[in-house]
Coordinates of C-alpha atoms in Angstrom, one line a residue:
M27 CA -56.3 15.9 1.9
S28 CA -55.9 13.1 -0.8
T29 CA -58.9 11.8 -2.7
D30 CA -58.9 8.5 -0.7
E31 CA -58.9 10.5 2.6
L32 CA -61.8 12.6 1.4
A33 CA -63.8 9.6 0.4
S34 CA -63.1 8.0 3.8
K35 CA -64.3 11.1 5.6
T36 CA -67.4 11.3 3.4
A37 CA -68.3 7.7 4.3
Q38 CA -68.0 8.5 8.0
I39 CA -70.4 11.4 8.0
C40 CA -73.3 10.9 10.4
L41 CA -76.2 12.8 9.0
D42 CA -77.6 15.5 11.2
G43 CA -79.9 17.4 9.0
N44 CA -77.3 17.1 6.2
F45 CA -74.9 19.5 8.0
L46 CA -71.2 19.4 8.3
F47 CA -70.0 21.0 11.5
V48 CA -67.0 23.3 12.1
D49 CA -65.8 24.3 15.6
E50 CA -63.0 26.9 15.4
T51 CA -62.0 26.1 19.0
T52 CA -62.1 22.3 19.4
G53 CA -62.3 21.1 15.9
S54 CA -59.6 19.4 13.8
D55 CA -59.1 19.3 10.1
E56 CA -56.8 16.3 10.3
T57 CA -58.9 14.1 12.6
G58 CA -62.4 15.5 12.4
S59 CA -65.2 13.9 10.4
G60 CA -67.7 16.8 10.3
T61 CA -70.1 15.6 13.0
K62 CA -70.9 17.5 16.2
C63 CA -68.8 15.0 18.1
T64 CA -65.7 15.4 15.8
P65 CA -66.1 18.7 13.9
Y66 CA -63.7 20.3 11.6
Q67 CA -61.7 23.4 12.5
T68 CA -62.1 25.4 9.4
P69 CA -64.9 25.7 6.7
V70 CA -62.3 24.9 4.0
A71 CA -62.0 21.3 5.3
A72 CA -65.8 20.9 5.1
V73 CA -65.9 22.4 1.6
A74 CA -63.2 20.0 0.6
V75 CA -65.4 17.0 1.7
I76 CA -68.5 18.4 0.0
V77 CA -66.9 18.9 -3.4
S78 CA -65.6 15.4 -3.3
M79 CA -69.2 14.0 -3.2
P80 CA -71.2 13.0 -6.2
E81 CA -72.7 16.2 -7.8
E82 CA -76.3 15.4 -6.9
K83 CA -75.4 15.2 -3.2
Q84 CA -73.3 18.4 -3.0
A85 CA -76.2 20.8 -3.0
T86 CA -77.9 18.7 -0.1
F87 CA -75.1 19.4 2.4
K88 CA -74.7 22.6 4.4
I89 CA -72.1 23.8 6.8
A90 CA -72.7 24.9 10.4
V91 CA -70.0 26.9 12.2
K92 CA -69.4 27.6 15.9
K93 CA -67.1 30.5 16.2
A94 CA -64.7 31.0 19.1
G95 CA -66.5 32.1 22.2
E96 CA -69.9 31.1 20.9
A97 CA -72.2 28.4 22.3
E98 CA -74.3 27.4 19.3
Y99 CA -73.6 26.3 15.7
V100 CA -74.9 28.7 13.0
E101 CA -75.3 28.1 9.4
I102 CA -72.3 29.5 7.5
T103 CA -72.9 32.9 5.7
A104 CA -72.9 33.1 2.0
S105 CA -69.8 35.3 2.0
A106 CA -67.9 33.0 4.3
L107 CA -68.9 30.1 2.2
K108 CA -67.7 31.8 -1.0
K109 CA -64.4 32.6 0.8
A110 CA -64.0 28.9 1.9
R111 CA -64.7 27.7 -1.7
K112 CA -62.1 30.1 -3.1
S113 CA -59.5 29.0 -0.5
H114 CA -60.3 25.4 -1.3
E115 CA -59.9 26.0 -5.1
I116 CA -56.5 27.8 -4.6
A117 CA -55.3 25.0 -2.3
A118 CA -56.5 22.3 -4.8
K119 CA -54.7 24.1 -7.7
K120 CA -51.5 24.3 -5.6
A121 CA -51.8 20.7 -4.6
K122 CA -52.3 19.7 -8.2
K123 CA -49.3 21.7 -9.3
Q124 CA -47.1 20.2 -6.5
A125 CA -48.2 16.8 -7.5
E126 CA -47.4 17.4 -11.1
Q127 CA -44.0 18.9 -10.2
S128 CA -43.3 15.9 -7.9
S129 CA -44.1 13.5 -10.6
K130 CA -41.9 15.5 -13.0
D131 CA -39.1 15.6 -10.5
K132 CA -39.4 11.8 -10.0
E133 CA -39.3 11.2 -13.7
Q134 CA -36.2 13.4 -14.0
N135 CA -34.5 11.8 -11.1
E136 CA -35.3 8.3 -12.5
A137 CA -33.9 9.4 -15.8
K138 CA -30.8 10.8 -14.2
E139 CA -30.2 7.7 -12.1
A140 CA -30.7 5.6 -15.3
E141 CA -28.2 7.7 -17.1
E142 CA -25.8 7.5 -14.2
Q143 CA -26.1 3.7 -14.1
R144 CA -25.6 3.6 -17.8
R145 CA -22.4 5.6 -17.4
L146 CA -21.2 3.4 -14.6
D147 CA -21.9 0.3 -16.7
E148 CA -20.1 1.7 -19.6
S149 CA -17.2 2.9 -17.4
K150 CA -16.5 -0.7 -16.4
K151 CA -15.6 -1.4 -20.0
V152 CA -12.9 1.3 -19.9
V153 CA -9.6 -0.3 -18.9
L154 CA -6.5 1.8 -18.5
V155 CA -3.2 0.4 -19.5
E156 CA 0.2 2.2 -18.9
D157 CA 1.8 3.3 -22.2
A158 CA 4.9 1.1 -22.5
S159 CA 6.4 3.6 -24.9
L160 CA 6.7 6.3 -22.3
A161 CA 9.7 6.7 -20.0
V162 CA 9.8 4.6 -16.9
A163 CA 8.2 6.7 -14.1
Q164 CA 10.4 7.4 -11.1
Q165 CA 8.6 7.2 -7.7
I166 CA 9.0 10.4 -5.8
R167 CA 7.5 12.1 -2.7
I168 CA 5.6 15.3 -3.2
Q169 CA 8.2 17.2 -1.3
D170 CA 10.6 16.4 -4.2
S171 CA 8.2 17.4 -7.0
V172 CA 9.8 20.8 -7.7
K173 CA 13.2 19.3 -8.6
N174 CA 11.4 16.7 -10.7
R175 CA 9.5 18.8 -13.1
N176 CA 9.4 17.9 -16.7
T177 CA 10.3 14.2 -16.0
R178 CA 7.9 11.3 -15.8
V179 CA 7.2 10.4 -12.1
K180 CA 4.9 8.2 -10.0
V181 CA 3.4 9.6 -6.9
F182 CA 1.4 7.7 -4.2
G183 CA -0.9 9.5 -1.9
W184 CA -4.4 10.2 -0.6
V185 CA -7.2 12.2 -2.4
H186 CA -7.3 15.3 -0.3
R187 CA -9.7 17.2 -2.6
Q188 CA -11.3 16.5 -6.0
R189 CA -13.2 18.5 -8.6
V190 CA -14.9 17.2 -11.8
Q191 CA -15.1 19.7 -14.7
G192 CA -17.4 18.4 -17.4
K193 CA -17.1 14.7 -18.6
D194 CA -13.6 14.9 -19.7
M195 CA -11.6 16.6 -17.0
M196 CA -11.0 16.0 -13.3
F197 CA -8.7 17.8 -10.8
I198 CA -7.4 15.9 -7.8
V199 CA -5.3 17.4 -5.0
L200 CA -3.1 14.6 -3.7
R201 CA -1.6 14.4 -0.2
D202 CA 1.2 12.2 0.9
G203 CA 2.3 13.7 4.2
T204 CA 5.2 15.7 2.6
G205 CA 3.0 18.1 0.6
H206 CA 0.2 18.6 -1.8
L207 CA 0.1 18.1 -5.6
Q208 CA -2.5 19.0 -8.0
C209 CA -3.2 16.3 -10.6
V210 CA -5.0 16.8 -13.9
L211 CA -6.9 13.8 -15.5
T212 CA -8.4 14.1 -19.0
D213 CA -10.4 12.1 -21.5
R214 CA -10.4 8.3 -20.9
L215 CA -8.6 8.7 -17.6
C216 CA -11.9 10.3 -16.3
H217 CA -14.1 7.7 -17.9
T218 CA -13.2 4.6 -15.8
Y219 CA -15.4 3.2 -13.0
D220 CA -12.8 4.2 -10.5
A221 CA -12.8 7.8 -11.7
L222 CA -16.6 8.1 -11.6
T223 CA -16.7 6.6 -8.1
L224 CA -13.6 8.2 -6.7
T225 CA -13.9 9.4 -3.1
V226 CA -12.0 11.7 -0.8
E227 CA -9.3 9.9 1.2
S228 CA -8.9 7.1 -1.3
A229 CA -5.3 6.0 -1.7
I230 CA -4.2 6.2 -5.4
A231 CA -1.1 6.1 -7.5
V232 CA -0.6 8.8 -10.4
Y233 CA 1.8 8.7 -13.2
G234 CA 2.8 11.6 -15.5
E235 CA 4.9 14.8 -15.9
I236 CA 4.9 17.8 -13.5
K237 CA 4.5 21.0 -15.3
E238 CA 4.3 24.6 -14.2
V239 CA 0.8 26.0 -14.2
P240 CA -0.1 28.5 -16.9
A241 CA 0.2 32.2 -16.1
G242 CA -2.8 33.4 -13.9
K243 CA -3.4 29.9 -12.6
T244 CA -2.6 28.7 -9.0
A245 CA -1.7 25.3 -7.6
P246 CA 0.4 24.1 -4.7
D247 CA 4.1 24.9 -5.5
G248 CA 3.0 26.5 -8.7
H249 CA 2.8 23.3 -10.8
E250 CA 0.6 20.3 -11.5
L251 CA 1.0 16.7 -12.6
I252 CA -0.4 16.0 -16.1
V253 CA -1.5 12.4 -15.6
D254 CA -1.1 9.7 -18.3
Y255 CA -1.9 6.7 -16.1
W256 CA -3.4 6.1 -12.6
H257 CA -5.0 3.4 -10.5
V258 CA -6.6 3.1 -7.1
V259 CA -4.7 1.5 -4.2
G260 CA -7.3 1.6 -1.5
K261 CA -10.8 3.1 -2.1
A262 CA -12.5 5.0 0.8
P263 CA -16.2 4.6 1.2
G264 CA -18.8 7.0 0.0
G265 CA -22.4 7.7 0.9
D266 CA -23.3 7.7 4.6
D267 CA -19.9 6.5 5.6
S268 CA -18.0 8.9 3.6
F269 CA -15.1 10.9 5.2
A270 CA -17.0 14.1 5.2
N271 CA -19.9 12.5 7.1
R272 CA -17.6 11.1 9.7
V273 CA -15.9 14.4 10.5
N274 CA -16.3 18.0 9.4
E275 CA -15.9 21.6 10.7
E276 CA -19.4 21.5 12.3
S277 CA -18.7 18.3 14.3
D278 CA -19.1 18.5 18.1
P279 CA -15.7 18.6 19.8
S280 CA -16.3 15.4 21.6
L281 CA -16.9 13.6 18.3
L282 CA -13.7 15.1 16.9
L283 CA -11.8 13.7 19.9
Q284 CA -13.4 10.3 19.3
Q285 CA -12.5 10.5 15.6
R286 CA -9.1 11.9 16.2
H287 CA -7.6 9.4 13.9
L288 CA -9.5 11.0 11.0
V289 CA -9.1 14.6 12.2
L290 CA -5.3 14.2 11.9
R291 CA -5.7 14.1 8.1
G292 CA -6.9 17.7 8.1
D293 CA -4.7 20.6 7.1
R294 CA -4.4 22.4 10.5
A295 CA -4.1 19.2 12.6
S296 CA -1.4 17.7 10.4
S297 CA 0.5 21.0 10.3
I298 CA 0.5 21.3 14.0
L299 CA 1.9 17.8 14.4
K300 CA 4.6 18.5 11.8
I301 CA 5.5 21.8 13.6
R302 CA 5.6 19.7 16.8
A303 CA 8.2 17.4 15.2
R304 CA 10.3 20.3 14.2
V305 CA 10.1 21.9 17.6
M306 CA 11.2 18.6 19.2
R307 CA 14.2 18.5 17.0
A308 CA 15.0 22.1 17.6
F309 CA 15.0 21.4 21.4
R310 CA 17.5 18.6 20.9
D311 CA 19.6 20.7 18.5
H312 CA 19.6 23.6 21.1
F313 CA 20.6 21.3 24.0
D314 CA 23.2 19.3 22.0
G315 CA 24.7 22.5 20.6
N316 CA 25.1 23.8 24.2
G317 CA 26.9 20.8 25.5
Y318 CA 24.0 19.0 27.2
F319 CA 23.6 15.2 27.1
E320 CA 20.2 13.6 26.6
V321 CA 19.1 10.9 29.1
T322 CA 16.0 8.7 29.3
P323 CA 14.8 8.3 32.8
P324 CA 12.2 5.6 33.9
C325 CA 8.6 6.4 33.8
M326 CA 7.7 3.8 36.5
V327 CA 8.8 5.2 39.9
Q328 CA 8.2 4.8 43.6
T329 CA 8.7 8.5 44.5
E330 CA 6.7 11.8 44.2
V331 CA 7.9 15.0 42.9
E332 CA 4.9 17.4 42.7
G333 CA 2.6 16.1 45.4
G334 CA 0.9 12.8 46.0
S335 CA -2.6 13.9 45.0
T336 CA -1.7 13.8 41.3
L337 CA 0.0 10.5 41.2
F338 CA -1.2 7.6 38.9
E339 CA -0.8 4.5 41.1
F340 CA -0.4 1.0 39.8
D341 CA 0.7 -2.5 41.1
Y342 CA 4.3 -3.3 40.2
Y343 CA 4.8 -6.9 40.9
G344 CA 3.1 -6.7 44.2
E345 CA 4.7 -3.3 45.1
K346 CA 3.1 0.2 45.0
A347 CA 4.5 2.3 42.1
Y348 CA 3.5 5.3 40.1
L349 CA 3.8 6.9 36.7
T350 CA 6.3 9.6 36.9
Q351 CA 5.2 13.2 37.5
S352 CA 8.6 14.5 36.5
S353 CA 12.1 13.2 35.7
Q354 CA 13.9 16.0 37.6
L355 CA 15.1 13.9 40.4
Y356 CA 16.7 11.4 38.1
L357 CA 18.3 14.1 36.0
E358 CA 19.9 15.5 39.1
T359 CA 21.7 12.3 39.7
C360 CA 23.4 12.5 36.3
L361 CA 25.1 15.9 37.0
P362 CA 28.3 14.6 38.6
S363 CA 28.9 12.2 35.7
M364 CA 27.5 13.9 32.7
G365 CA 27.3 17.6 33.5
A366 CA 24.3 19.4 32.1
V367 CA 21.6 17.0 31.0
Y368 CA 18.1 17.1 29.5
T369 CA 15.3 14.7 28.6
L370 CA 12.2 14.8 26.2
S371 CA 9.9 12.2 27.7
E372 CA 6.4 11.7 29.0
S373 CA 5.1 12.8 32.4
Y374 CA 1.8 12.0 34.0
R375 CA -0.5 14.0 36.3
A376 CA -3.6 12.5 37.8
E377 CA -5.0 16.0 38.1
K378 CA -8.6 16.3 37.5
S379 CA -8.3 19.6 35.8
N380 CA -10.6 19.7 32.8
T381 CA -9.2 22.9 31.3
R382 CA -7.9 23.8 27.9
R383 CA -4.2 23.8 29.1
H384 CA -4.1 20.5 31.2
L385 CA -3.4 16.9 30.0
S386 CA -2.9 13.7 32.1
E387 CA -0.1 12.7 29.8
Y388 CA 2.2 15.2 28.2
T389 CA 5.6 15.5 26.7
H390 CA 8.0 17.1 29.2
C391 CA 11.2 18.9 28.3
E392 CA 13.3 18.9 31.4
A393 CA 16.9 20.0 32.0
E394 CA 19.3 20.2 35.0
I395 CA 22.4 22.3 35.1
P396 CA 25.2 22.3 37.7
F397 CA 27.2 25.2 39.1
I398 CA 24.8 28.0 38.2
S399 CA 23.1 30.8 40.0
F400 CA 19.4 31.7 39.9
N401 CA 20.0 34.5 37.5
D402 CA 22.0 32.1 35.3
L403 CA 18.8 29.8 35.3
L404 CA 16.6 32.7 34.2
D405 CA 19.0 33.5 31.4
T406 CA 19.1 29.9 30.3
I407 CA 15.4 29.5 30.1
E408 CA 15.1 32.7 28.1
A409 CA 17.9 31.7 25.7
M410 CA 16.4 28.3 25.2
V411 CA 13.0 29.6 24.3
K412 CA 14.4 32.2 21.9
G413 CA 16.9 29.8 20.5
V414 CA 14.4 27.0 19.7
V415 CA 11.9 29.5 18.2
N416 CA 14.7 30.9 15.9
R417 CA 15.7 27.5 14.8
V418 CA 12.2 26.5 13.6
W419 CA 11.6 30.0 12.2
D420 CA 14.8 29.9 10.2
E421 CA 13.6 26.6 8.5
P422 CA 11.5 27.8 5.4
T423 CA 9.1 24.8 5.4
T424 CA 8.4 25.1 9.1
R425 CA 8.0 28.8 9.0
A426 CA 5.5 28.4 6.2
M427 CA 3.5 25.9 8.3
I428 CA 3.6 28.2 11.3
T429 CA 2.4 31.2 9.2
Q430 CA -0.3 29.1 7.8
V431 CA -1.9 28.2 11.2
N432 CA -0.8 31.4 13.0
P433 CA -0.3 34.3 10.5
D434 CA 0.5 36.8 13.3
F435 CA 3.3 34.8 14.9
K436 CA 6.8 36.5 15.0
P437 CA 9.8 35.4 17.0
Y438 CA 10.2 37.4 20.2
T439 CA 13.5 39.4 20.2
E440 CA 13.1 41.8 23.2
P441 CA 14.2 40.8 26.7
F442 CA 11.5 38.9 28.7
V443 CA 9.7 40.8 31.4
R444 CA 11.1 39.8 34.9
M445 CA 8.6 40.1 37.6
R446 CA 8.6 39.0 41.2
Y447 CA 5.5 37.2 42.7
E448 CA 4.9 40.2 45.1
E449 CA 4.9 42.5 42.0
A450 CA 2.3 40.3 40.3
I451 CA 0.1 40.4 43.5
K452 CA 0.3 44.2 43.4
W453 CA -0.5 44.3 39.6
L454 CA -3.6 42.2 40.1
N455 CA -4.9 44.4 42.9
D456 CA -4.0 47.6 41.2
N457 CA -6.0 46.4 38.1
G458 CA -9.0 45.4 40.1
I459 CA -8.7 41.7 39.6
K460 CA -10.1 40.0 42.7
R461 CA -9.9 36.6 44.2
A462 CA -12.8 34.4 42.8
E463 CA -13.7 32.8 46.1
D464 CA -14.5 35.9 48.1
G465 CA -14.1 38.9 45.8
K466 CA -11.2 40.4 47.9
D467 CA -7.8 41.5 46.9
F468 CA -5.0 39.0 46.5
E469 CA -2.7 38.7 49.5
F470 CA 0.9 37.4 49.8
G471 CA 0.8 33.7 50.0
D472 CA -2.1 33.2 47.6
D473 CA -1.6 30.8 44.8
I474 CA -2.5 32.9 41.7
P475 CA -5.2 30.9 39.7
E476 CA -5.0 30.3 36.0
A477 CA -7.6 33.0 35.0
P478 CA -6.1 36.0 36.7
E479 CA -2.6 34.9 35.7
R480 CA -3.7 34.7 32.1
R481 CA -5.4 38.0 32.2
M482 CA -2.3 39.6 33.6
T483 CA -0.1 37.9 31.0
N484 CA -2.4 38.8 28.1
T485 CA -2.7 42.4 29.2
I486 CA 1.1 42.8 29.4
N487 CA 1.3 40.8 26.2
K488 CA 4.9 39.8 26.6
P489 CA 6.6 36.7 27.9
I490 CA 7.0 37.0 31.7
L491 CA 9.6 35.3 34.0
L492 CA 7.6 35.4 37.2
T493 CA 10.0 34.7 40.1
H494 CA 10.3 34.3 43.9
F495 CA 7.2 32.4 44.9
P496 CA 6.4 31.8 48.6
G497 CA 7.7 28.4 49.7
P498 CA 4.4 26.9 50.9
I499 CA 2.9 27.1 47.4
K500 CA 5.9 25.6 45.6
A501 CA 7.6 22.2 45.6
F502 CA 9.6 20.9 48.6
Y503 CA 13.0 20.9 46.8
M504 CA 13.0 24.7 46.1
P505 CA 15.4 26.7 48.3
A506 CA 14.5 29.9 50.1
T507 CA 16.4 33.0 49.2
K508 CA 19.0 34.5 51.5
E509 CA 17.4 37.9 51.3
D510 CA 13.9 36.9 52.1
P511 CA 13.3 33.3 53.6
R512 CA 9.6 33.6 52.8
V513 CA 10.2 33.2 49.1
T514 CA 12.1 30.7 47.0
E515 CA 14.4 30.8 44.0
S516 CA 11.6 29.7 41.7
V517 CA 10.3 30.8 38.3
D518 CA 7.4 30.3 35.9
L519 CA 7.6 31.5 32.4
L520 CA 4.2 32.8 31.3
M521 CA 3.4 33.2 27.6
P522 CA 0.5 35.4 26.2
N523 CA -2.6 33.4 25.4
V524 CA -1.3 30.3 27.0
G525 CA -0.1 31.0 30.5
E526 CA 2.6 28.9 32.3
V527 CA 4.9 27.1 29.8
V528 CA 8.0 26.6 32.0
G529 CA 8.4 25.9 35.7
G530 CA 11.9 25.9 37.2
S531 CA 13.9 26.7 40.2
M532 CA 17.2 26.2 42.0
R533 CA 17.3 23.0 44.0
I534 CA 18.1 22.6 47.7
W535 CA 21.7 21.4 47.6
D536 CA 22.4 21.2 51.4
H537 CA 21.9 17.7 52.8
D538 CA 20.4 18.7 56.1
Q539 CA 18.1 21.3 54.5
L540 CA 16.7 18.8 52.1
L541 CA 16.1 16.3 54.9
A542 CA 14.2 18.8 56.7
A543 CA 12.2 19.6 53.6
F544 CA 11.2 15.9 53.3
Q545 CA 10.1 15.9 56.9
R546 CA 8.0 19.1 56.4
Q547 CA 6.3 17.4 53.4
G548 CA 5.6 14.2 55.3
L549 CA 7.8 12.2 52.9
N550 CA 9.8 9.2 54.0
P551 CA 13.5 10.1 53.3
D552 CA 14.5 6.4 53.1
V553 CA 12.7 6.1 49.8
Y554 CA 14.8 9.0 48.5
Y555 CA 18.1 7.7 49.7
W556 CA 19.6 7.9 46.2
Y557 CA 18.5 11.5 45.8
L558 CA 19.9 12.5 49.2
D559 CA 23.2 10.9 48.3
Q560 CA 23.7 13.6 45.7
R561 CA 24.0 16.0 48.6
K562 CA 26.4 13.6 50.4
Y563 CA 28.9 12.9 47.7
G564 CA 30.0 16.2 46.3
T565 CA 27.0 18.5 46.5
C566 CA 27.0 21.7 44.4
P567 CA 24.5 24.6 43.6
H568 CA 22.3 23.6 40.6
G569 CA 19.0 24.3 39.1
G570 CA 16.7 23.1 36.4
F571 CA 13.3 23.4 34.7
G572 CA 10.5 21.7 33.0
L573 CA 8.7 22.8 29.9
G574 CA 5.4 21.5 28.6
I575 CA 5.8 20.8 24.8
E576 CA 2.1 20.9 24.2
R577 CA 1.7 24.4 25.8
F578 CA 4.8 25.6 23.9
I579 CA 3.2 24.4 20.6
A580 CA -0.1 26.0 21.6
W581 CA 1.7 29.3 21.9
I582 CA 3.5 29.1 18.5
T583 CA 0.4 27.8 16.7
N584 CA -2.2 30.0 18.5
S585 CA -4.2 26.9 19.4
Y586 CA -7.1 27.3 21.8
T587 CA -6.3 24.1 23.6
V588 CA -3.2 21.9 24.3
R589 CA -5.4 18.9 23.2
D590 CA -4.9 19.9 19.6
C591 CA -1.0 19.9 20.1
C592 CA -0.4 16.2 20.7
L593 CA -1.2 13.1 18.7
Y594 CA -3.9 11.6 21.0
P595 CA -4.7 13.7 24.1
R596 CA -5.2 12.1 27.4
F597 CA -7.3 14.0 30.0
V598 CA -10.1 13.4 32.5
G599 CA -12.6 11.1 30.8
R600 CA -10.6 10.6 27.6
C601 CA -8.4 7.6 27.0
Q602 CA -9.5 6.8 23.4
P603 CA -8.6 6.2 20.7

């Protein structure tokens, strides 16, 4: 208790034979006043009040204690009083020491703040001017820094990291989206107001020569920019609103999603998006190199492809319309005029699946190929996946980024496992994996849920082309096999740690069979007149597939969720930023 608090308590004491009362059960050292009505809890509190009195009064006060379980107050024993006095003395010394240290700390902090303010005031007098006698700096991007060593350059970028070493040296790791560059600032360059107040994520321009780092030292690309002039382009805030206080590794996932625009500046997030860009280019190169044409189908449609329950509906000038679930039907219409075609475009599913592999908007790589068999389709899917992976892996910068985020990744060279649906059912039952709803074995006709499917795929630990699904659990346009009309010429490509990445099938190419499929599905064939016409004017056997780019990226980068594999994920409850 402070001196003022003790004086207040002393003034409140109601004399009762000059006793201060202590009740170990109901008393309180914080709110008590030493009376029977409001006793203290410990003798130490009573001693503290007594020793704060004038000396002539101290001897006139005694302490009465009611121990736990006792009914009456009893005068404190000499030994207990001695112990209480000793405890009070120790506490008083400790409090005095703490007060002295607190005062010392305050003085030191005030002196430090004063010195810091003095330095800031002095720094405002330091004005940097570019040395006109130096060679004109050539503006470059960081990715071009190796070939521009030993020449004077100018680089714009954002402060990714910074480290101050003494008063005359500062290291900045600059980021410009194409790479990272370590910059060394010395002497007056470190003394400016901007230098002393520089914050992470500030945009700056640095001038100087790029030199290889000394032996035994490390830096990105093995070199550093020896800065001779620099200036701030756009300063980021510090303090409570600093970048590190907005997002960090310990932030809640929901906060990271809300602050996705800032998360994108991180090493892993930016690397994944760069890998995605290279993967998208690799898909285009693969298809273009194999004679496919890219098309751009509409995203506003009036037909369904994968079931009406997952359609995003909207008003289209007074008519009912939807965001497309798939561009497959439109791709099929291009076969007679363009041959094999593909698209890389967005698809939308109003599916309330709040899992790590579902998105409401995703990038869909779809292809349709005429005059092929089902085995041709399986070969095409396998060749595409291997070909795209090899393309990105053969590019050194992309391989480096993949290795950075997923050190264990290696291109898969062995043939993919080919497994029929019935074999998967048997595998699940043989391995004791039961249906979640009733704990029983899986049966033919069951739609294998994500968890058992993932467990099977991860256990086998190889890409699996899972084929021949029963008709009732697949889309209406998938044809039954001639050998077993219960199953369809359909396939899902399952990848370890991700699950389904590709879904494909042959397409019903007989007009009457397709018309019957529409009727079974309860769809109005009149709306699909243009699709039926493909079976009327020169039909042919054909097939195709759809691949989710985000799932493909999740597999390559070993990302836990597809939400990390797109720019701004859209899923149940998330449509920001």
